[in-house]
Tab-separated table of C-alpha atoms in Angstrom:
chain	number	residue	atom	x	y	z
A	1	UNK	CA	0.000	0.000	0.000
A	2	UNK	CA	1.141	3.228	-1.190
A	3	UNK	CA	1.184	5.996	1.456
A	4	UNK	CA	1.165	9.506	-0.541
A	5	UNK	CA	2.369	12.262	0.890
A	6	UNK	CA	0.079	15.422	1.844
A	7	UNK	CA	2.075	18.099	2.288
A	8	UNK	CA	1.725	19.405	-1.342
A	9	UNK	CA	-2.450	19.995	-0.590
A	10	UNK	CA	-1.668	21.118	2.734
A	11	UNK	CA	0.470	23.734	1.698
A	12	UNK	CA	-1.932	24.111	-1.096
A	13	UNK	CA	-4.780	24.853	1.694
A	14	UNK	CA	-2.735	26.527	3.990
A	15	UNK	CA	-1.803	29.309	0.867
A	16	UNK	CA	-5.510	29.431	0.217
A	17	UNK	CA	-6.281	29.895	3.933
A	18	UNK	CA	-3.726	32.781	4.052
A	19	UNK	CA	-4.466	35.071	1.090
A	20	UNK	CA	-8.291	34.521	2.319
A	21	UNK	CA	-7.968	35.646	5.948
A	22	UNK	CA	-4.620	38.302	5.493
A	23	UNK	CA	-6.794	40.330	3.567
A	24	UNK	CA	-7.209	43.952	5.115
A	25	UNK	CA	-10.443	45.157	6.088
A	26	UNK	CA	-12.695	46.907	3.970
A	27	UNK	CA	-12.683	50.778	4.512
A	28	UNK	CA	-15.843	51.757	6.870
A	29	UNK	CA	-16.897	53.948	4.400
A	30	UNK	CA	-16.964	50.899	1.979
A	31	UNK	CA	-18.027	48.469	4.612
A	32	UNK	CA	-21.568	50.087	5.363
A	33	UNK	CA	-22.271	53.420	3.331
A	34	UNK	CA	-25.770	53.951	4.917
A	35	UNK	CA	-23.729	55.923	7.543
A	36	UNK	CA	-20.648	58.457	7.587
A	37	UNK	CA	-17.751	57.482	10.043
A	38	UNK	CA	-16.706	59.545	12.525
A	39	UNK	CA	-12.970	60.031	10.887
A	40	UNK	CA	-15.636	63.048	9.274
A	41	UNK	CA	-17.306	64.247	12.504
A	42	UNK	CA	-20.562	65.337	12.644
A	43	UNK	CA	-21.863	69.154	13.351
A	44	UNK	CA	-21.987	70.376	16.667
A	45	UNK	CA	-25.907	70.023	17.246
A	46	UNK	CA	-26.316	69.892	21.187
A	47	UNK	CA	-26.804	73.777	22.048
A	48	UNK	CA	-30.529	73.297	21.968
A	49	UNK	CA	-30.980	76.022	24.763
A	50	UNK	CA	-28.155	78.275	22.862
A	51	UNK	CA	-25.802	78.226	25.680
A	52	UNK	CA	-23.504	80.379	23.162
A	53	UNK	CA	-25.415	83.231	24.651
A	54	UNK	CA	-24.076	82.818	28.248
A	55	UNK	CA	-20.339	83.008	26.928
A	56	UNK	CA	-17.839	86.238	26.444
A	57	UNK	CA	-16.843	86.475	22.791
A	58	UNK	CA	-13.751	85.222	23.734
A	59	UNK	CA	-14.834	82.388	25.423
A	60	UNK	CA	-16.747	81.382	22.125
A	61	UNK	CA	-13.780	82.369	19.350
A	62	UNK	CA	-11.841	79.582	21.486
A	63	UNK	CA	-14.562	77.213	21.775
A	64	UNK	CA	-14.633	77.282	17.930
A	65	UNK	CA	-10.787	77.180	17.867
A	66	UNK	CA	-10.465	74.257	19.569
A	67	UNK	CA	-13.539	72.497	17.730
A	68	UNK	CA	-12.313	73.111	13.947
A	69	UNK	CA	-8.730	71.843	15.352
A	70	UNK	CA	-9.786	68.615	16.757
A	71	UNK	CA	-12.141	68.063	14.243
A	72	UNK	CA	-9.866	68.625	11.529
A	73	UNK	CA	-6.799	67.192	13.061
A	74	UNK	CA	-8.237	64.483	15.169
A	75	UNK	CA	-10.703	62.799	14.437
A	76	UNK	CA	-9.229	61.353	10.964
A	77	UNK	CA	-6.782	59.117	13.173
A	78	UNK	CA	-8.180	59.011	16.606
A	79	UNK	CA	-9.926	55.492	15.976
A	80	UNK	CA	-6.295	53.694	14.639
A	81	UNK	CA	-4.476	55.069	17.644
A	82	UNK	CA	-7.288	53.769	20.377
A	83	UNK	CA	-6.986	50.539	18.678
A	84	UNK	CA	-3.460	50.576	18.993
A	85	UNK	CA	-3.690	52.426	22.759
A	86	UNK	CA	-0.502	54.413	21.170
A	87	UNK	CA	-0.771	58.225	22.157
A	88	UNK	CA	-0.783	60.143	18.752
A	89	UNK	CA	2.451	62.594	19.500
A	90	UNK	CA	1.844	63.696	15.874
A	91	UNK	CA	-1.060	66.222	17.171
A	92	UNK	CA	1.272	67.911	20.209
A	93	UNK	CA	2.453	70.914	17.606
A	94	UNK	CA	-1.240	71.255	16.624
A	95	UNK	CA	-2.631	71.373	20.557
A	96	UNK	CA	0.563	73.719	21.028
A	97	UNK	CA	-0.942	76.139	18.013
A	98	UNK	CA	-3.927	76.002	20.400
A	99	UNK	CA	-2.102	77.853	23.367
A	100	UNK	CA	-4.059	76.206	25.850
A	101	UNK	CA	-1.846	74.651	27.910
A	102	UNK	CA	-1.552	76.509	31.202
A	103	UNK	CA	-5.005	77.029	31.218
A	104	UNK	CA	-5.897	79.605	34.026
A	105	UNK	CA	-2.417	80.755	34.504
A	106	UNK	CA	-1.179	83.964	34.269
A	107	UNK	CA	2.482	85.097	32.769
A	108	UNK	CA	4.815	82.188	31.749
A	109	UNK	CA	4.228	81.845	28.473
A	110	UNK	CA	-0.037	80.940	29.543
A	111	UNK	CA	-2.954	81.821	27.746
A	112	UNK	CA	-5.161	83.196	31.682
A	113	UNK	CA	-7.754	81.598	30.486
A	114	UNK	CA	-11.030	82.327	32.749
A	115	UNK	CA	-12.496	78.863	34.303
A	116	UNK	CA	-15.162	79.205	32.032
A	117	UNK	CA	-12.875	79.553	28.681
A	118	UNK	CA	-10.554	76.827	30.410
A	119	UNK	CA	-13.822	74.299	30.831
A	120	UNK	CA	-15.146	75.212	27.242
A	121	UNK	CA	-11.747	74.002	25.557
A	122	UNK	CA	-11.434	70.731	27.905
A	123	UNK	CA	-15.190	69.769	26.368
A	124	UNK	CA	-14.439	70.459	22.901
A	125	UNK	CA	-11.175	68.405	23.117
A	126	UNK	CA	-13.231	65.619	24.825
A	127	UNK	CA	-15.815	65.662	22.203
A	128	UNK	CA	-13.994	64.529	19.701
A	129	UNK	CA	-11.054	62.643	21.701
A	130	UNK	CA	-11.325	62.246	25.851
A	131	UNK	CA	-7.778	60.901	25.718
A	132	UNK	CA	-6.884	64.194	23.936
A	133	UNK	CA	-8.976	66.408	26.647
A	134	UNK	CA	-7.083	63.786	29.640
A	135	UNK	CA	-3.344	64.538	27.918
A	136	UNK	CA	-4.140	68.208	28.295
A	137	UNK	CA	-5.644	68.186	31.673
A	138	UNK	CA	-2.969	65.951	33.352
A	139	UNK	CA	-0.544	68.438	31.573
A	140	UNK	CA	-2.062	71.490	32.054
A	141	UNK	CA	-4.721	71.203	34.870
A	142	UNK	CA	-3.049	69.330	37.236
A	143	UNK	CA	1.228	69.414	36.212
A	144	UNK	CA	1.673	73.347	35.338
A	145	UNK	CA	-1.284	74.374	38.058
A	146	UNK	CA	0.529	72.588	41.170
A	147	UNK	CA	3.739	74.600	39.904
A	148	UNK	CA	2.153	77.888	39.461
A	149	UNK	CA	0.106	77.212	43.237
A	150	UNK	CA	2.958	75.356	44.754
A	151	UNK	CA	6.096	76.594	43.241
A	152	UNK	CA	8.823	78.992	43.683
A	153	UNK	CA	9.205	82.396	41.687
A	154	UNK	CA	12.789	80.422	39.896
A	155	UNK	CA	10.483	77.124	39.329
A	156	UNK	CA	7.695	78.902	37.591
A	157	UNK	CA	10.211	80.890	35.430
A	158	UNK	CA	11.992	77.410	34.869
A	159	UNK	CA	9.216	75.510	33.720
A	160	UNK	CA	5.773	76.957	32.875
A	161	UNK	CA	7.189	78.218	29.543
A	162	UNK	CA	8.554	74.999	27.800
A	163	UNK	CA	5.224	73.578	29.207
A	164	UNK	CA	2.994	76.127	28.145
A	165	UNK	CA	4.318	75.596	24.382
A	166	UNK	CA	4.177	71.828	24.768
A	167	UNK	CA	8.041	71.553	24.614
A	168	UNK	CA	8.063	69.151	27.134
A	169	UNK	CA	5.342	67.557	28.868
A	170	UNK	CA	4.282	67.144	32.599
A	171	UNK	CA	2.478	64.240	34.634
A	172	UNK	CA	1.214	64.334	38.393
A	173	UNK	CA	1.593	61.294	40.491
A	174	UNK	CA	-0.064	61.143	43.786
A	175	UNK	CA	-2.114	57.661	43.557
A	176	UNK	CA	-0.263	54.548	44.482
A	177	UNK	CA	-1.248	50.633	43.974
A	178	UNK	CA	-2.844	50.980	47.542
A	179	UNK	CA	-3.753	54.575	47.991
A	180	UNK	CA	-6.597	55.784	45.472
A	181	UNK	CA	-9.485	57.123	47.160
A	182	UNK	CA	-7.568	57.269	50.034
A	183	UNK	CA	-4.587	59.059	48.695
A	184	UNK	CA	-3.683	60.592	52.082
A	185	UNK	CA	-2.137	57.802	53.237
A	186	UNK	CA	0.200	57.229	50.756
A	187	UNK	CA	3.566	55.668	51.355
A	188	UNK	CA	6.231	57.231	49.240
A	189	UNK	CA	8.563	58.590	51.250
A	190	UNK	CA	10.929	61.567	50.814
A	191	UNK	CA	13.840	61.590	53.153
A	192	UNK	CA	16.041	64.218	54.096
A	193	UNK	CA	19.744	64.584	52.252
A	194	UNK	CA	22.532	66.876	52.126
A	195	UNK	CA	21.631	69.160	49.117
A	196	UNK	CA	18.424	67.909	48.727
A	197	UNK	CA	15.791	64.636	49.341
A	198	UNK	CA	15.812	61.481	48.188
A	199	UNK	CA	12.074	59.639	47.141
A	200	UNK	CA	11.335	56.038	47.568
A	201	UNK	CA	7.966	54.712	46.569
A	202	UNK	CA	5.800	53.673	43.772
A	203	UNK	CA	2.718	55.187	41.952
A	204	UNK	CA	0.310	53.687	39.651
A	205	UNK	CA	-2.092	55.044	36.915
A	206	UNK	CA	-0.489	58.132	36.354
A	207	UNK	CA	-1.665	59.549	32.881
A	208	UNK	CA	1.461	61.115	30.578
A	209	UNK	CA	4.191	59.044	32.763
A	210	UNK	CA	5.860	57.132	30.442
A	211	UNK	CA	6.809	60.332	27.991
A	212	UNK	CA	6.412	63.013	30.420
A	213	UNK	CA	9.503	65.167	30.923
A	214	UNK	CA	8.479	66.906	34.277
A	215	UNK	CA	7.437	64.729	36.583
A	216	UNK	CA	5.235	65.975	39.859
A	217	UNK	CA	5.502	63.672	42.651
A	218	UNK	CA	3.820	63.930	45.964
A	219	UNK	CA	5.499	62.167	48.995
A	220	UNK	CA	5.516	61.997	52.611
A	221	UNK	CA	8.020	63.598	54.964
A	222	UNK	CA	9.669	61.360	56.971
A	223	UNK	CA	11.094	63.838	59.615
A	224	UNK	CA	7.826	65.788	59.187
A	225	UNK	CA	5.128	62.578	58.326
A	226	UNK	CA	3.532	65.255	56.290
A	227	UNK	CA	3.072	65.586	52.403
A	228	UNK	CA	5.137	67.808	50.088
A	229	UNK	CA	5.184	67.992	46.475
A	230	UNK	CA	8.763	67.375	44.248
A	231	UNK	CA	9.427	68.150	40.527
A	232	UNK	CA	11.285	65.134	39.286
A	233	UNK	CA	12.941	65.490	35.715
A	234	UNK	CA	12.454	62.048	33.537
A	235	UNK	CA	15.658	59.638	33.266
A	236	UNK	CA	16.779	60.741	37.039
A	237	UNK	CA	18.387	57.576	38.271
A	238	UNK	CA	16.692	55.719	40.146
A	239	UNK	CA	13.299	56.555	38.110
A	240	UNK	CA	11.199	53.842	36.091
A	241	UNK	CA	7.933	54.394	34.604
A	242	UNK	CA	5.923	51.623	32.506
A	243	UNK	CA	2.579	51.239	31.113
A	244	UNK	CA	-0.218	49.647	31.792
A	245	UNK	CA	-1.440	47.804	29.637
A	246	UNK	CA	-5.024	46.383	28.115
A	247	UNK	CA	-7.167	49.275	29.825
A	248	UNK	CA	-10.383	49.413	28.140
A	249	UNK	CA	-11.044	52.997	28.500
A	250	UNK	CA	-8.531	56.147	27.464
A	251	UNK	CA	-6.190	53.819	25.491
A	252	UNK	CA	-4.290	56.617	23.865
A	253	UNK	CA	-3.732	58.049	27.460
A	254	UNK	CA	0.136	56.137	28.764
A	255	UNK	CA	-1.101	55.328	32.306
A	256	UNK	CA	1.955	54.307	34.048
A	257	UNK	CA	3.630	52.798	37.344
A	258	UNK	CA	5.931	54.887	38.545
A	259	UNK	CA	8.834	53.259	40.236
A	260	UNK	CA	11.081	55.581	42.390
A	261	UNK	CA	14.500	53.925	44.060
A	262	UNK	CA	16.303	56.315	45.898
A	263	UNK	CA	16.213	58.908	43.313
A	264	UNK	CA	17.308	62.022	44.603
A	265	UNK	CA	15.677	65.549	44.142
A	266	UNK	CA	17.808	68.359	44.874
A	267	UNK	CA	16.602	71.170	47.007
A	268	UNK	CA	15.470	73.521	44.553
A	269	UNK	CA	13.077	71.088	43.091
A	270	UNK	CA	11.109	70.848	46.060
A	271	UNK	CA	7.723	72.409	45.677
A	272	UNK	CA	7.477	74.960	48.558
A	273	UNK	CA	3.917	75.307	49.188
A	274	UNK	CA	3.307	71.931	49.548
A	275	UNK	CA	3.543	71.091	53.068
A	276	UNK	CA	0.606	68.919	54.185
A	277	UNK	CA	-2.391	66.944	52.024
A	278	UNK	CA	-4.513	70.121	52.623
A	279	UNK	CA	-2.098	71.918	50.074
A	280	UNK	CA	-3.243	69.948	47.209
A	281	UNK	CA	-7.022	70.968	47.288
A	282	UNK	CA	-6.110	74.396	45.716
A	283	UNK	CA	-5.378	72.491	42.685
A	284	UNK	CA	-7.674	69.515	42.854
A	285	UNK	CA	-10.765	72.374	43.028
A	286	UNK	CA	-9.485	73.672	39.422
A	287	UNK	CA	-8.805	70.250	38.324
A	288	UNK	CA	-12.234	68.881	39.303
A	289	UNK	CA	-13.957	71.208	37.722
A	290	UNK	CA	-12.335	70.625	34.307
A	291	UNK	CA	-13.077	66.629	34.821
A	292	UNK	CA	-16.660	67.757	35.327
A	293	UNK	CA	-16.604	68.895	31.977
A	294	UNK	CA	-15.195	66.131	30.439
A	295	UNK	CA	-18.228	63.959	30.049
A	296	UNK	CA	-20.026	67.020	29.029
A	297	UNK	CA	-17.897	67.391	25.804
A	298	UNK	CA	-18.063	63.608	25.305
A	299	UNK	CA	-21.833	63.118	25.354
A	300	UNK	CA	-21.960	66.320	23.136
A	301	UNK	CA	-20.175	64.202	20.299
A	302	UNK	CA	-21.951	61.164	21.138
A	303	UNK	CA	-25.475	63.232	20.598
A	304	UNK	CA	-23.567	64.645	17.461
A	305	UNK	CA	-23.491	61.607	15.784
A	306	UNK	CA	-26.176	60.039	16.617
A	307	UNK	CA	-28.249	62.848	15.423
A	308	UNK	CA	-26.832	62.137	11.958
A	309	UNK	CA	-26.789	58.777	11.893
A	310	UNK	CA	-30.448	58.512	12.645
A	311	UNK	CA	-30.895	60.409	9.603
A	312	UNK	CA	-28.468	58.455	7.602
A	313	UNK	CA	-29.516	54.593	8.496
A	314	UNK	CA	-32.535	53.409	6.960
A	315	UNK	CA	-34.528	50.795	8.050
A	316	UNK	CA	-38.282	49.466	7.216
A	317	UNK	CA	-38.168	52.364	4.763
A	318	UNK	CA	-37.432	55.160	7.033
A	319	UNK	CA	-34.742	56.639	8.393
A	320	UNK	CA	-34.081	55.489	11.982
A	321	UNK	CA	-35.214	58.950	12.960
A	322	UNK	CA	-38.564	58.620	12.041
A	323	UNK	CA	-39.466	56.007	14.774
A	324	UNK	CA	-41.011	57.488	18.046
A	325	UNK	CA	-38.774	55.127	20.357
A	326	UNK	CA	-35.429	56.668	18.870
A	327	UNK	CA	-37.034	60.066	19.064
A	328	UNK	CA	-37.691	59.850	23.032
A	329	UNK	CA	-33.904	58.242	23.047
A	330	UNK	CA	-32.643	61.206	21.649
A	331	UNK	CA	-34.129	63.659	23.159
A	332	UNK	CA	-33.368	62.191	26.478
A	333	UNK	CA	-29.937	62.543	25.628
A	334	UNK	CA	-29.778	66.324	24.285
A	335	UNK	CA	-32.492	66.709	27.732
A	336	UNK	CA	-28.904	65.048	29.730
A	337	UNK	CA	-26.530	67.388	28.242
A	338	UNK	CA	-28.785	70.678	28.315
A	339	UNK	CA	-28.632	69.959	32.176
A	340	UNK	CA	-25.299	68.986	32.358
A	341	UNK	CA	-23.997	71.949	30.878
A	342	UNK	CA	-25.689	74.011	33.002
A	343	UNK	CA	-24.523	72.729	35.886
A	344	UNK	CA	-20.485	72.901	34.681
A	345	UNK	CA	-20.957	76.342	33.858
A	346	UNK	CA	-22.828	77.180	37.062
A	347	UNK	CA	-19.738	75.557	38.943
A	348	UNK	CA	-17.052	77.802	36.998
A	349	UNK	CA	-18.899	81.391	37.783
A	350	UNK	CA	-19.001	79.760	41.394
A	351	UNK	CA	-15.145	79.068	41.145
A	352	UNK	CA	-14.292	82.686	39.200
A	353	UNK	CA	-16.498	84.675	42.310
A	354	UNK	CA	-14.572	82.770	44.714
A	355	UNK	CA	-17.669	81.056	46.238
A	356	UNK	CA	-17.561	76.928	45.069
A	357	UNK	CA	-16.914	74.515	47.927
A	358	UNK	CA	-15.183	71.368	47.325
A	359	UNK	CA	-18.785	69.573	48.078
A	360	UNK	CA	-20.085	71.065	45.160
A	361	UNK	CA	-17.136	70.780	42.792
A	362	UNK	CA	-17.665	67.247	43.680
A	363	UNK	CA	-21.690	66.973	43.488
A	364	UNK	CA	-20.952	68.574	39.845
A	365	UNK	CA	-18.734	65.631	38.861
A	366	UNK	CA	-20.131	62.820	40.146
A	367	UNK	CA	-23.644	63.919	38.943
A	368	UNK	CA	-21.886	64.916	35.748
A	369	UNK	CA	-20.624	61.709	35.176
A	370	UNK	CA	-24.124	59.591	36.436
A	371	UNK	CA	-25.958	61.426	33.717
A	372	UNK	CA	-23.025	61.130	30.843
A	373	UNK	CA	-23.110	57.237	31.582
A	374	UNK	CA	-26.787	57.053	31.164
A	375	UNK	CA	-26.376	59.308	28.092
A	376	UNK	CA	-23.461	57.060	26.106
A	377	UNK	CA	-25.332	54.210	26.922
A	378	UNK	CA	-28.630	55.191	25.443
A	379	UNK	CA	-26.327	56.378	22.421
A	380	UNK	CA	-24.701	52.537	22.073
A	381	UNK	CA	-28.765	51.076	22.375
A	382	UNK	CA	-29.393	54.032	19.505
A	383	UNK	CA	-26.727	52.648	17.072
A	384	UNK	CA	-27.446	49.008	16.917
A	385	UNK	CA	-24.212	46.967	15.602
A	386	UNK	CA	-22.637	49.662	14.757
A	387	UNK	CA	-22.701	50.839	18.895
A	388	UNK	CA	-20.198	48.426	19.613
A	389	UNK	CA	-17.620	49.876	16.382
A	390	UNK	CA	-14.924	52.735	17.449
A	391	UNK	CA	-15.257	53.746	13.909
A	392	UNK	CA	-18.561	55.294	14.289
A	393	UNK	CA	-17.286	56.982	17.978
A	394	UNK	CA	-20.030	55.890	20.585
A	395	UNK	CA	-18.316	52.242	21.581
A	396	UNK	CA	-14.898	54.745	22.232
A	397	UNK	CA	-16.821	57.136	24.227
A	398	UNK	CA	-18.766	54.734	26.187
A	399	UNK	CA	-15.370	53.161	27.382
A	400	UNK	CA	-13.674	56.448	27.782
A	401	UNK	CA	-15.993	57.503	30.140
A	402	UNK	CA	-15.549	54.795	32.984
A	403	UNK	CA	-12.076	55.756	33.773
A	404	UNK	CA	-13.517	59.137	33.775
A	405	UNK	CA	-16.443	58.253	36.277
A	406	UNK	CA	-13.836	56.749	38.264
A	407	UNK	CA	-10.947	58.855	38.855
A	408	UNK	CA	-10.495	62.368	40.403
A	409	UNK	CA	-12.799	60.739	43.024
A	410	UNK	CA	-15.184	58.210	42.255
A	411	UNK	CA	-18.949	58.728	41.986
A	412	UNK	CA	-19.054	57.424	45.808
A	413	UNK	CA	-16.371	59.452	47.229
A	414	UNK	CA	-17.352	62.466	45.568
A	415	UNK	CA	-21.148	62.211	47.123
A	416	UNK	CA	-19.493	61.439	50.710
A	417	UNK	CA	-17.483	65.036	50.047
A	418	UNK	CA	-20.354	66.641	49.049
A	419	UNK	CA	-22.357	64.989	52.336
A	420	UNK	CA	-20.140	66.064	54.797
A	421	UNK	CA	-20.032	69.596	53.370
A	422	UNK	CA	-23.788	69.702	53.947
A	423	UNK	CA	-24.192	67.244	57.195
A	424	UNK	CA	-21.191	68.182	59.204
A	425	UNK	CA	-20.310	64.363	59.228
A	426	UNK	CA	-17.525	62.525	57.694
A	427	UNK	CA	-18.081	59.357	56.647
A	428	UNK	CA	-14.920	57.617	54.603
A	429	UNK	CA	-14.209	55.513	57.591
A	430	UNK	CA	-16.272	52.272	58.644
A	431	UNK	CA	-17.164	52.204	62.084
A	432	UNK	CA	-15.246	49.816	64.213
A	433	UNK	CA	-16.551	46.367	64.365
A	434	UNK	CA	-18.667	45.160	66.944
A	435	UNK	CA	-17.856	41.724	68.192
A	436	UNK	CA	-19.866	39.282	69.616
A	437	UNK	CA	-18.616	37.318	72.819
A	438	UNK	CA	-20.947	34.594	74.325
A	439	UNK	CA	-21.492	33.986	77.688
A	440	UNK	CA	-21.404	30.943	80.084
């Protein structure tokens, strides 16, 4: 009996196989034509109650500014990089152009933005991209503010202007693997040298950390157990910063664990208003209030497009638009962000008078957030298959907004701020428990 040999036909099937499955996808466009993509992003068509009225002229020239940028410049690529979680550093000079970074400050090379203009460009950056709006807030919000707070006259001169132009870039570390909500207690310590300190510790999640040039690091004293604040340049010795990997939200954002081994900060790096935990609610107020408007500029551009899709997808013979249930969908949502802006722009005249608290920065983003989730969700239900495909922007926004609900306090830890502002109660800590011992 002859045995023949099958490695001709299964090299045969195998080529077969291969030219059949290595083919590239087809183009979107190509794939399903009924709708168009976001790569082209829709119109802005959310300012039902014409909120344009309530802004300065310059608040709205850079509202505009930013949109026709981040339409133009981002949204063609923003769907390859999520997939990829690579951060696009191709848009940097084209966010620089902006001159946003720096936000509120004054001097240094920064725009002195008001709160309101500040909030306005954070949304239209997240409506397009929130991993665009979370680079510039980490950078800008939270990096640059703690130095212009925090910081000596020679600091601010040092760094704000290669910051403010987007020459270099800036993270902020303060969360560690087993201090989030309860970042008081963190554990990185900073000890005491001869010319300056030296910082041992690790941090996790820290947004801009693996390219970030300027590094802001929060430790405890170990002569003093209190917190200060240290500027830590990138490639000190002793420094280490990875990513994290397969997040499902933010992807372009680098998250990163920060390693510190004995890396030394000399004295003029330390931040000299930083002295307790206390010191960095001047900064978390401003930065707070930008997260709050975060989810406002995503569910904008998730209302965006599904207003034009409905009128592009057809089925039964009528555009998806027609039918009453999609109607009451949508207008729930524009009914979500009509409220929701009102309430971020409430909180920034509150902040620019000088009279918001820190229960209701927080009431405004955790409520913010609440009402963005429902929002992207009834967006997703709105847009059938296609609510699950990044191409057509809802599926990306409905992941990028659960990191968003989550950090600068989560939803729960933002109500317990805001209900011991207005009970006189603090309630972060368990009571003790009681224990049960039985008698003879």
């Amino acid at each position: 009996m002859t045995v023949r040999s099958s490695k001709p036909q299964d090299n045969k099937n195998k080529d077969s196989k291969s030219l059949y499955f290595d083919r590239p996808a087809l183009d979107v466009s190509m794939a399903f034509p009924q709708a168009t993509p976001a790569s082209i992003f829709p119109p802005c068509t959310s300012d039902y109650y014409q909120f344009a009225d309530l802004l300065t002229p310059e608040e709205q020239a850079l509202r505009l500014k930013v949109r026709e940028c981040v339409e133009r410049d981002v949204a063609p690529i923003m769907t390859k990089y999520w997939e990829k979680a690579e951060f696009p550093f191709e848009i940097v000079p084209k966010l620089s152009a902006l001159n946003i970074a720096g936000g509120t400050i004054k001097g240094y090379g920064c725009p002195g933005l008001s709160v309101t203009a500040n909030a306005l460009a954070t949304a239209e950056l997240a409506r397009v991209d929130a991993s665009c709006s979370t680079f510039i807030l980490v950078h800008s919000s939270l990096a640059m503010l703690t130095i212009s707070l925090c910081g000596s006259e020679v600091q601010k001169q040092k760094y704000l202007p290669s910051l403010a132009k987007l020459d270099t870039i800036g993270c902020w570390a303060l969360t560690e693997p087993d201090y989030g909500s309860d970042a008081s207690g963190l554990r990185t310590t900073a000890t005491k040298v001869e010319g300056g300190w030296v910082i041992e510790g690790q941090k996790r999640w820290i947004g801009n950390s693996t390219f970030a040039d300027v590094l802001v690091i929060f430790a405890k004293n170990k002569n003093t157990n209190q917190i200060n604040g240290f500027i830590v340049k990138k490639n000190a010795p002793g420094l280490q910063a990875t990513k994290i990997e397969n997040k499902i939200g933010l992807r372009m954002v680098q998250n990163g664990d920060i390693l510190l081994q004995k890396v030394f900060v000399p004295d003029e790096d330390r931040l000299p208003g930083i002295n307790s935990f206390q010191d960095t609610s001047k900064v978390l107020a401003v930065s707070r209030v930008m997260v709050a408007w975060q989810p406002i500029g995503i569910t904008m551009g998730v209302y965006d497009m599904c207003h034009r899709y409905l009128q592009e997808r057809k089925q039964f013979g009528a555009p998806l638009a027609a039918f009453q249930i999609n109607q009451q969908k949508l207008v729930q949502m524009l009914s979500n962000v009509q409220a929701m802006f009102l309430m971020g722009w409430r909180l920034c005249k509150l902040y620019e008078s000088g009279k918001m608290t820190p229960g209701q920065a927080s009431l405004g983003k955790s409520w913010i957030t609440l009402r963005a989730r429902e929002t992207v969700a009834l967006g997703r239900e709105l847009l059938g298959g296609n609510g699950i495909l990044s191409d057509f922007l809802v599926a990306k926004a409905f992941n990028d907004l659960e990191p968003i609900y989550t950090y600068e306090g989560t939803y729960d830890i933002n109500t317990l701020v805001t209900g011991r502002e207005i009970t006189g109660i603090a309630s972060f800590k368990p009571v003790a428990k009681i224990t049960r011992t039985s008698r003879l």
